[in-house]
Amino acid sequence: MLKILKNIIVKYFKREVSMSNRIYIGNDHSAVEMKQAIVKHLQEKNYEVIDLGNNDGKSCNYAKIGQVVAEHVVNDTNSRGIVICGTGIGISIAANKVKTARAALVYEKETVELARIHNDANILALGARIIAISKAINLVDVFLNTPFEGGRHIERVNTLNEYKN
């Protein structure tokens, strides 16, 4: 049944259904502790986590990390990404420079849900200095468990994906 639904979605909506459990994650020096907690949580849930971030807490360039995560996500279309810096702002801007990356900076459950439902966000951006680790883990779960609604949102997401500088 799942395969039939997937084929219908791909045929009529020209969208692939995300089936991967692969998560690319990256962080700067301010978010090592949060990243490590999220990685542990995801591994306990049997996700394949590819860590592209900072692990030693030494100052690093969040922009490069955001772009590297985004490049991996867009080249592995059934995957998702998580990027974390102090506020989430800089790293989300960097990730969104990569064509077809749709990084959503979120602080609340409702914004995560809408980012997935309406925008088909493929990257979650978090601020380690803004939200608690426990809340970040909850937001990650919402991000990974909320499907894209499709329908009228497909044309809008396709417009985002086709945009060129």
Coordinates of C-alpha atoms in Angstrom, one line a residue:
M1 CA 0.0 0.0 0.0
L2 CA 2.8 2.4 0.9
K3 CA 4.5 1.8 -2.4
I4 CA 1.3 2.5 -4.3
L5 CA 0.8 5.8 -2.4
K6 CA 4.4 6.8 -3.1
N7 CA 4.0 6.1 -6.8
I8 CA 0.8 8.2 -6.9
I9 CA 2.5 11.2 -5.2
V10 CA 5.5 11.0 -7.5
K11 CA 3.4 10.7 -10.6
Y12 CA 0.8 13.4 -9.9
F13 CA 2.6 15.8 -7.7
K14 CA 6.2 15.3 -9.1
R15 CA 7.5 15.0 -5.5
E16 CA 9.5 12.2 -4.0
V17 CA 8.4 10.8 -0.7
S18 CA 11.0 11.0 2.0
M19 CA 11.8 7.5 3.2
S20 CA 15.4 7.9 4.5
N21 CA 16.4 7.8 8.1
R22 CA 19.6 9.7 7.2
I23 CA 20.2 13.0 9.1
Y24 CA 23.1 15.3 8.4
I25 CA 23.9 17.6 11.4
G26 CA 26.3 20.5 11.7
N27 CA 27.0 23.0 14.4
D28 CA 29.4 25.7 15.4
H29 CA 31.4 26.1 18.6
S30 CA 28.5 27.4 20.6
A31 CA 26.3 24.3 20.0
V32 CA 28.5 21.3 20.7
E33 CA 26.6 20.2 23.8
M34 CA 23.2 20.6 22.1
K35 CA 24.4 18.8 18.9
Q36 CA 25.8 15.9 21.0
A37 CA 22.5 15.5 22.8
I38 CA 20.5 15.5 19.6
V39 CA 22.9 13.0 17.9
K40 CA 22.5 10.6 20.9
H41 CA 18.7 11.0 20.8
L42 CA 18.5 10.3 17.1
Q43 CA 20.9 7.3 17.3
E44 CA 18.7 5.8 20.1
K45 CA 15.8 6.1 17.6
N46 CA 17.9 4.3 14.9
Y47 CA 18.5 7.2 12.7
E48 CA 21.7 7.3 10.7
V49 CA 23.4 10.5 11.8
I50 CA 26.2 12.0 9.8
D51 CA 28.0 14.6 12.0
L52 CA 29.5 17.4 9.9
G53 CA 29.9 19.8 12.8
N54 CA 32.3 21.1 15.4
N55 CA 33.1 18.7 18.2
D56 CA 35.9 20.5 20.1
G57 CA 34.3 23.8 20.9
K58 CA 37.0 25.8 19.2
S59 CA 35.8 28.9 17.2
C60 CA 34.8 27.9 13.7
N61 CA 32.9 29.3 10.7
Y62 CA 29.2 28.6 11.0
A63 CA 28.6 29.7 7.4
K64 CA 30.8 27.0 6.0
I65 CA 29.1 24.3 8.2
G66 CA 25.6 25.4 7.2
Q67 CA 26.5 25.3 3.6
V68 CA 28.1 21.8 3.9
V69 CA 25.1 20.4 5.6
A70 CA 22.8 21.9 3.0
E71 CA 24.8 20.5 0.2
H72 CA 24.7 17.0 1.6
V73 CA 20.9 17.3 2.1
V74 CA 20.1 18.5 -1.4
N75 CA 22.4 15.8 -2.9
D76 CA 20.7 13.1 -0.8
T77 CA 17.1 14.1 -1.5
N78 CA 15.5 11.7 0.9
S79 CA 17.6 12.9 3.9
R80 CA 17.1 15.8 6.3
G81 CA 19.4 18.2 8.0
I82 CA 19.8 19.9 11.3
V83 CA 22.0 23.0 11.7
I84 CA 22.8 24.7 15.0
C85 CA 24.6 27.9 16.0
G86 CA 24.2 30.4 18.8
T87 CA 21.0 31.9 17.6
G88 CA 20.3 29.7 14.5
I89 CA 20.2 32.8 12.4
G90 CA 23.6 32.8 10.7
I91 CA 23.7 29.1 10.0
S92 CA 20.2 29.1 8.6
I93 CA 21.1 32.0 6.2
A94 CA 24.1 30.0 5.1
A95 CA 22.2 26.8 4.5
N96 CA 19.6 28.6 2.5
K97 CA 22.2 29.9 0.1
V98 CA 22.3 26.3 -1.4
K99 CA 19.8 25.8 -4.1
T100 CA 16.8 23.7 -3.1
A101 CA 17.8 23.8 0.6
R102 CA 14.8 25.0 2.7
A103 CA 16.2 25.6 6.2
A104 CA 13.7 26.8 8.8
L105 CA 14.8 28.6 11.9
V106 CA 12.3 27.6 14.6
Y107 CA 11.8 28.1 18.3
E108 CA 8.3 26.6 18.8
K109 CA 6.4 23.4 17.9
E110 CA 3.9 25.3 15.7
T111 CA 6.6 26.8 13.5
V112 CA 8.3 23.4 13.0
E113 CA 5.0 21.9 12.0
L114 CA 4.2 24.7 9.5
A115 CA 7.7 24.6 8.1
R116 CA 7.2 20.9 7.2
I117 CA 3.5 21.0 6.3
H118 CA 3.6 24.2 4.1
N119 CA 7.2 24.6 3.1
D120 CA 8.6 21.1 3.0
A121 CA 11.6 22.3 5.1
N122 CA 14.4 19.8 4.7
I123 CA 16.7 21.4 7.2
L124 CA 15.9 22.4 10.8
A125 CA 17.9 25.4 12.2
L126 CA 18.2 25.8 16.0
G127 CA 19.7 28.4 18.3
A128 CA 21.7 26.8 21.1
R129 CA 21.8 30.0 23.1
I130 CA 18.0 30.6 22.7
I131 CA 16.3 27.3 23.6
A132 CA 17.0 24.5 26.0
I133 CA 18.4 21.2 24.9
S134 CA 15.2 19.3 25.9
K135 CA 13.1 21.7 23.8
A136 CA 15.5 21.3 20.9
I137 CA 15.1 17.5 21.0
N138 CA 11.3 17.9 21.0
L139 CA 11.5 20.2 18.0
V140 CA 13.7 17.7 16.2
D141 CA 11.1 15.0 16.8
V142 CA 8.3 17.2 15.4
F143 CA 10.5 18.0 12.4
L144 CA 11.1 14.4 11.6
N145 CA 7.6 13.2 12.2
T146 CA 5.6 15.9 10.4
P147 CA 4.9 15.2 6.7
F148 CA 4.7 17.7 3.9
E149 CA 1.0 18.4 3.1
G150 CA 1.5 18.8 -0.7
G151 CA -1.6 20.2 -2.5
R152 CA -1.5 23.9 -3.0
H153 CA 1.9 24.1 -1.3
I154 CA 3.7 22.1 -4.1
E155 CA 3.7 25.0 -6.6
R156 CA 5.1 27.4 -3.9
V157 CA 7.8 25.0 -2.9
N158 CA 8.7 24.4 -6.5
T159 CA 9.0 28.1 -7.0
L160 CA 11.4 28.3 -4.1
N161 CA 13.4 25.4 -5.6
E162 CA 13.6 27.0 -9.0
Y163 CA 14.7 30.5 -7.8
K164 CA 18.1 31.6 -9.1
N165 CA 20.2 34.5 -7.9

